[in-house]
């Protein structure tokens, strides 16, 4: 296993390009070799993602059906009650998930009773012996510390894309604000979950820059979700052409090579992939999937299909949580 001090944070764009554009067998072989020295090759972590407060978000992320800027079919809901989340987390555990992620469509976290309820949700999930991850928008240091105190394992805040392309996807918050949020999470001692989305009309150079940005974070994000755009009617990106799934494979493989110890999560967009394309993503070093038939508001393969796929591949869900119990504290 590579000791942490030898993990690199200074990958150059030229190096990243040369990794990304290698012949696919070479790229996948290299990624798989790196993967095997840090992770079990036959296991993926199962995560479950629950939308705890849906829609009506003041941000204008062009891919997102929850933005109040776009007219989509997503119905707005208030923050869920604690018992609803407790039931969902208990069920997720029974389905083999070891990480439970909760997403709220907020620009930033509102202090007061809603935040107190989110802290209780974190405590419930940790009490079920699962990793707890939340994505709540921007936060201040006090809030990050309070989440850490409640036992939060990870905070998700995606960089989404490269700094240069960012302005064509989101205009209501800056890239620097994203980086500052991640720094606060890190300062609080909570692990970082941050990745991006491909298929938003970007070219490969944008992906190299996103991957450079992620791999320059010190330490690397412990969790790197790689999403393929799910095109939703009513959002500005709804009519983009389909992305080539092999670009997703290349992005995952490159992320695996640049950030060897991180969990690279095959996230949104799996429904558009064949089973064989998903298998290639695992070969390329993806070692986590989101279970359940919904990912926040968009469809996702159901439990039965996922289990059948893992069975066909001779793979299994990781039985244990990957992060020690006190990682959030
Ligand atoms: S991605 Fe998050 S921040 Fe952006 S519009 Fe959707 S819910 Fe809001």
Coordinates of C-alpha atoms and ligand atoms in Angstrom, one line a residue:
X1 CA 0.0 0.0 0.0
X2 CA 1.3 3.5 -0.9
X3 CA 2.1 5.4 2.3
X4 CA 0.1 8.7 2.6
X5 CA 3.3 10.8 2.2
X6 CA 4.0 9.3 -1.2
X7 CA 0.5 10.0 -2.5
X8 CA 0.9 12.7 -5.1
X9 CA -1.0 16.0 -5.2
X10 CA 1.0 17.6 -8.0
X11 CA -0.2 15.7 -11.1
X12 CA 0.3 17.9 -14.1
X13 CA -2.3 18.4 -16.8
X14 CA 0.1 16.7 -19.3
X15 CA 0.4 13.6 -17.1
X16 CA -3.3 13.4 -16.5
X17 CA -3.9 13.7 -20.3
X18 CA -1.4 11.0 -21.0
X19 CA -3.1 8.7 -18.4
X20 CA -6.6 9.5 -19.6
X21 CA -5.9 9.0 -23.3
X22 CA -3.8 5.8 -23.0
X23 CA -5.1 2.8 -25.0
X24 CA -8.0 1.5 -23.0
X25 CA -6.4 -1.8 -22.1
X26 CA -3.4 0.0 -20.8
X27 CA -5.4 2.5 -18.8
X28 CA -7.7 -0.2 -17.3
X29 CA -4.7 -2.4 -16.5
X30 CA -2.9 0.4 -14.7
X31 CA -6.0 1.5 -12.8
X32 CA -6.7 -2.1 -11.8
X33 CA -3.1 -2.5 -10.6
X34 CA -3.3 0.6 -8.5
X35 CA -6.8 -0.5 -7.3
X36 CA -5.6 -3.9 -6.1
X37 CA -2.8 -2.5 -4.0
X38 CA -5.3 -0.5 -1.9
X39 CA -8.7 -2.1 -2.2
X40 CA -10.2 -5.5 -2.5
X41 CA -10.9 -6.2 -6.2
X42 CA -14.1 -8.2 -5.6
X43 CA -15.9 -5.7 -3.3
X44 CA -17.8 -2.5 -3.7
X45 CA -19.3 -0.5 -1.0
X46 CA -23.1 0.0 -1.1
X47 CA -24.3 3.4 -0.2
X48 CA -27.9 4.6 0.0
X49 CA -28.8 8.2 -0.7
X50 CA -31.9 9.8 0.6
X51 CA -33.2 13.2 -0.2
X52 CA -34.2 14.6 3.2
X53 CA -35.4 18.0 1.8
X54 CA -36.3 18.2 -1.8
X55 CA -36.5 20.9 -4.4
X56 CA -36.9 24.7 -4.2
X57 CA -33.1 25.2 -4.2
X58 CA -32.1 28.9 -4.9
X59 CA -28.9 27.7 -6.7
X60 CA -28.9 27.4 -10.5
X61 CA -26.9 24.2 -11.1
X62 CA -27.8 23.6 -14.7
X63 CA -28.0 19.8 -14.3
X64 CA -30.3 19.8 -11.2
X65 CA -34.0 19.3 -11.3
X66 CA -34.2 20.6 -7.7
X67 CA -33.2 24.1 -8.6
X68 CA -36.0 26.6 -8.2
X69 CA -34.7 28.3 -11.4
X70 CA -36.1 25.5 -13.6
X71 CA -39.5 24.0 -14.2
X72 CA -39.3 20.3 -13.6
X73 CA -41.5 17.5 -12.2
X74 CA -39.7 17.5 -8.9
X75 CA -42.1 18.2 -6.0
X76 CA -40.8 20.4 -3.2
X77 CA -40.8 18.9 0.3
X78 CA -39.9 20.1 3.8
X79 CA -37.2 18.5 5.8
X80 CA -38.2 14.9 6.6
X81 CA -39.1 13.8 10.1
X82 CA -36.5 11.9 12.1
X83 CA -38.5 8.8 12.2
X84 CA -38.8 8.6 8.4
X85 CA -35.1 8.9 8.1
X86 CA -34.6 6.3 10.8
X87 CA -36.8 3.9 9.0
X88 CA -35.0 4.5 5.7
X89 CA -31.6 4.1 7.2
X90 CA -32.6 0.9 9.0
X91 CA -33.9 -0.5 5.7
X92 CA -30.7 0.6 3.9
X93 CA -28.6 -1.3 6.4
X94 CA -30.8 -4.4 5.9
X95 CA -30.2 -4.1 2.1
X96 CA -26.4 -4.2 2.6
X97 CA -25.6 -0.5 2.6
X98 CA -22.7 0.5 4.9
X99 CA -22.9 4.2 4.1
X100 CA -26.1 6.3 4.3
X101 CA -26.0 9.7 2.6
X102 CA -28.6 12.4 3.1
X103 CA -29.1 15.3 0.8
X104 CA -30.9 18.6 1.4
X105 CA -31.5 21.1 -1.4
X106 CA -30.2 24.1 0.5
X107 CA -27.8 26.8 -0.7
X108 CA -26.4 26.8 2.8
X109 CA -27.5 25.2 6.1
X110 CA -30.1 27.1 8.1
X111 CA -29.3 27.3 11.8
X112 CA -32.0 26.4 14.2
X113 CA -34.4 23.5 14.5
X114 CA -33.8 22.1 11.0
X115 CA -30.1 21.9 11.6
X116 CA -30.7 20.3 15.0
X117 CA -32.8 17.7 13.3
X118 CA -30.1 16.9 10.7
X119 CA -27.6 16.4 13.6
X120 CA -30.1 13.9 15.1
X121 CA -30.3 12.2 11.7
X122 CA -26.5 11.9 11.7
X123 CA -26.6 10.4 15.2
X124 CA -29.2 7.9 14.2
X125 CA -27.2 6.7 11.2
X126 CA -24.0 6.4 13.2
X127 CA -26.0 4.5 15.9
X128 CA -26.9 2.0 13.2
X129 CA -23.2 1.4 12.6
X130 CA -23.2 3.0 9.2
X131 CA -21.1 5.8 7.8
X132 CA -23.1 9.0 7.7
X133 CA -22.6 11.5 4.9
X134 CA -24.6 14.6 4.3
X135 CA -24.8 17.1 1.5
X136 CA -26.4 20.4 2.7
X137 CA -24.8 23.1 0.6
X138 CA -22.3 25.6 2.1
X139 CA -21.6 25.6 5.8
X140 CA -19.7 27.7 8.3
X141 CA -17.1 26.4 10.6
X142 CA -19.4 26.1 13.6
X143 CA -21.8 24.0 11.6
X144 CA -19.0 21.8 10.4
X145 CA -17.8 21.3 13.9
X146 CA -21.3 20.5 15.1
X147 CA -21.6 17.9 12.4
X148 CA -18.3 16.4 13.4
X149 CA -19.4 16.4 17.1
X150 CA -22.6 14.5 16.0
X151 CA -20.3 11.8 14.5
X152 CA -20.6 12.7 10.8
X153 CA -18.3 10.6 8.7
X154 CA -18.2 12.6 5.5
X155 CA -19.5 15.8 4.0
X156 CA -20.3 15.7 0.3
X157 CA -19.7 18.9 -1.7
X158 CA -18.9 18.2 -5.3
X159 CA -16.6 20.4 -7.4
X160 CA -18.8 19.3 -10.3
X161 CA -16.4 20.4 -13.1
X162 CA -13.2 22.4 -13.8
X163 CA -12.8 25.9 -12.6
X164 CA -12.8 27.2 -16.2
X165 CA -16.0 25.4 -17.2
X166 CA -17.8 26.0 -13.9
X167 CA -19.4 29.3 -14.9
X168 CA -21.3 27.7 -17.7
X169 CA -23.0 25.3 -15.2
X170 CA -23.5 27.4 -12.0
X171 CA -23.6 31.1 -11.5
X172 CA -25.0 31.4 -8.0
X173 CA -21.9 30.4 -6.1
X174 CA -18.3 30.4 -6.9
X175 CA -15.7 27.7 -7.3
X176 CA -13.7 29.3 -4.5
X177 CA -16.8 29.1 -2.2
X178 CA -16.9 25.3 -2.9
X179 CA -13.2 25.0 -2.0
X180 CA -13.7 27.0 1.2
X181 CA -16.6 24.7 2.2
X182 CA -14.4 21.7 1.7
X183 CA -11.6 23.3 3.7
X184 CA -14.0 23.8 6.6
X185 CA -15.1 20.2 6.5
X186 CA -11.5 19.1 6.5
X187 CA -10.7 21.4 9.5
X188 CA -13.6 19.9 11.4
X189 CA -12.0 16.5 11.0
X190 CA -14.8 15.2 8.8
X191 CA -13.8 13.2 5.7
X192 CA -14.4 14.9 2.3
X193 CA -16.6 13.5 -0.4
X194 CA -16.1 15.5 -3.6
X195 CA -16.3 14.6 -7.2
X196 CA -17.8 15.7 -10.5
X197 CA -20.1 15.1 -13.3
X198 CA -19.3 14.2 -16.9
X199 CA -21.5 14.6 -19.9
X200 CA -22.4 18.3 -19.3
X201 CA -21.1 19.4 -22.7
X202 CA -17.5 19.6 -21.5
X203 CA -14.5 18.4 -23.5
X204 CA -11.8 16.1 -22.2
X205 CA -9.6 19.0 -21.2
X206 CA -12.3 20.1 -18.7
X207 CA -12.2 16.6 -17.2
X208 CA -8.4 16.7 -16.9
X209 CA -8.7 20.0 -15.0
X210 CA -11.4 18.7 -12.7
X211 CA -9.3 15.6 -11.9
X212 CA -6.2 17.8 -11.3
X213 CA -8.2 20.0 -9.0
X214 CA -9.5 17.0 -7.0
X215 CA -6.1 15.3 -6.8
X216 CA -4.5 18.5 -5.7
X217 CA -6.6 18.6 -2.5
X218 CA -4.4 17.6 0.4
X219 CA -5.2 15.0 1.6
X220 CA -7.2 13.6 -1.4
X221 CA -10.9 13.5 -0.8
X222 CA -11.6 10.1 0.8
X223 CA -14.6 9.7 -1.4
X224 CA -14.8 10.7 -5.1
X225 CA -18.2 10.3 -6.7
X226 CA -18.0 10.3 -10.5
X227 CA -21.4 11.0 -12.0
X228 CA -22.7 10.8 -15.6
X229 CA -25.2 13.5 -16.3
X230 CA -28.8 12.4 -15.9
X231 CA -30.7 14.6 -18.3
X232 CA -33.9 15.9 -16.8
X233 CA -36.7 17.6 -18.7
X234 CA -36.9 21.2 -17.8
X235 CA -33.2 21.7 -16.9
X236 CA -30.9 23.6 -19.3
X237 CA -28.9 20.4 -20.0
X238 CA -31.9 18.3 -20.9
X239 CA -31.2 18.1 -24.6
X240 CA -27.5 17.5 -24.6
X241 CA -26.3 14.4 -26.6
X242 CA -25.6 11.2 -24.7
X243 CA -22.1 10.9 -23.3
X244 CA -20.0 7.9 -24.4
X245 CA -19.9 5.5 -21.5
X246 CA -16.2 4.8 -22.2
X247 CA -15.5 8.4 -21.3
X248 CA -16.9 7.6 -17.9
X249 CA -14.7 4.5 -17.7
X250 CA -11.7 6.7 -18.6
X251 CA -12.6 9.3 -16.0
X252 CA -13.0 6.7 -13.3
X253 CA -9.7 4.9 -14.2
X254 CA -7.8 8.2 -14.2
X255 CA -9.4 9.2 -10.8
X256 CA -8.3 5.8 -9.4
X257 CA -4.7 6.3 -10.6
X258 CA -4.4 9.8 -9.3
X259 CA -6.1 9.1 -6.0
X260 CA -5.2 5.5 -5.2
X261 CA -6.7 5.3 -1.7
X262 CA -10.0 7.1 -2.3
X263 CA -13.3 5.4 -2.7
X264 CA -14.2 6.2 -6.3
X265 CA -18.0 6.0 -6.4
X266 CA -19.9 5.1 -9.6
X267 CA -22.8 7.5 -8.9
X268 CA -25.6 9.0 -10.9
X269 CA -26.2 7.9 -14.5
X270 CA -25.9 4.1 -14.0
X271 CA -29.3 3.5 -15.5
X272 CA -27.9 4.7 -18.9
X273 CA -25.1 2.1 -18.6
X274 CA -25.3 -1.5 -19.7
X275 CA -24.2 -4.1 -17.2
X276 CA -21.1 -4.5 -19.2
X277 CA -20.2 -0.8 -19.0
X278 CA -20.7 -0.9 -15.3
X279 CA -18.4 -4.0 -15.1
X280 CA -15.8 -1.9 -17.0
X281 CA -16.2 0.9 -14.4
X282 CA -15.4 -1.6 -11.6
X283 CA -12.4 -2.9 -13.6
X284 CA -11.3 0.7 -13.9
X285 CA -11.3 1.0 -10.1
X286 CA -14.8 2.1 -9.1
X287 CA -15.5 0.6 -5.7
X288 CA -18.8 1.9 -4.6
X289 CA -22.3 2.1 -6.0
X290 CA -25.5 3.7 -4.7
X291 CA -28.2 1.2 -4.0
X292 CA -31.9 1.7 -4.3
X293 CA -34.2 2.7 -7.1
X294 CA -33.7 6.5 -6.7
X295 CA -30.7 8.8 -6.4
X296 CA -32.2 11.9 -4.7
X297 CA -34.7 12.6 -7.4
X298 CA -33.5 10.6 -10.4
X299 CA -34.0 6.9 -11.2
X300 CA -31.3 4.3 -10.3
X301 CA -31.1 0.6 -10.8
X302 CA -33.1 -1.3 -8.2
X303 CA -31.7 -3.6 -5.5
X304 CA -32.5 -6.8 -7.3
X305 CA -30.8 -5.8 -10.5
X306 CA -27.7 -4.6 -8.6
X307 CA -27.5 -7.9 -6.6
X308 CA -27.9 -9.9 -9.8
X309 CA -25.1 -7.9 -11.5
X310 CA -22.7 -8.3 -8.6
X311 CA -23.5 -12.0 -8.5
X312 CA -22.8 -12.3 -12.2
X313 CA -19.5 -10.5 -11.7
X314 CA -18.6 -12.6 -8.7
X315 CA -18.4 -9.5 -6.6
X316 CA -20.0 -8.5 -3.4
X317 CA -21.0 -5.6 -1.2
X318 CA -18.5 -4.7 1.5
X319 CA -19.8 -5.9 4.8
X320 CA -18.0 -3.5 7.0
X321 CA -17.9 0.3 7.2
X322 CA -14.7 1.5 5.6
X323 CA -14.2 4.5 7.9
X324 CA -13.4 4.1 11.6
X325 CA -16.3 5.0 13.9
X326 CA -14.7 8.2 15.1
X327 CA -13.8 9.6 11.7
X328 CA -16.4 12.3 12.1
X329 CA -15.3 13.4 15.5
Ligands
LIG1 S1 -27.2 20.6 -7.1 FE1 -27.6 21.1 -5.0 S2 -27.1 23.2 -4.8 FE2 -27.3 22.8 -7.0 S3 -29.5 23.3 -7.5 FE3 -29.4 21.1 -7.0 S4 -29.9 21.0 -4.8 FE4 -29.3 23.1 -5.2

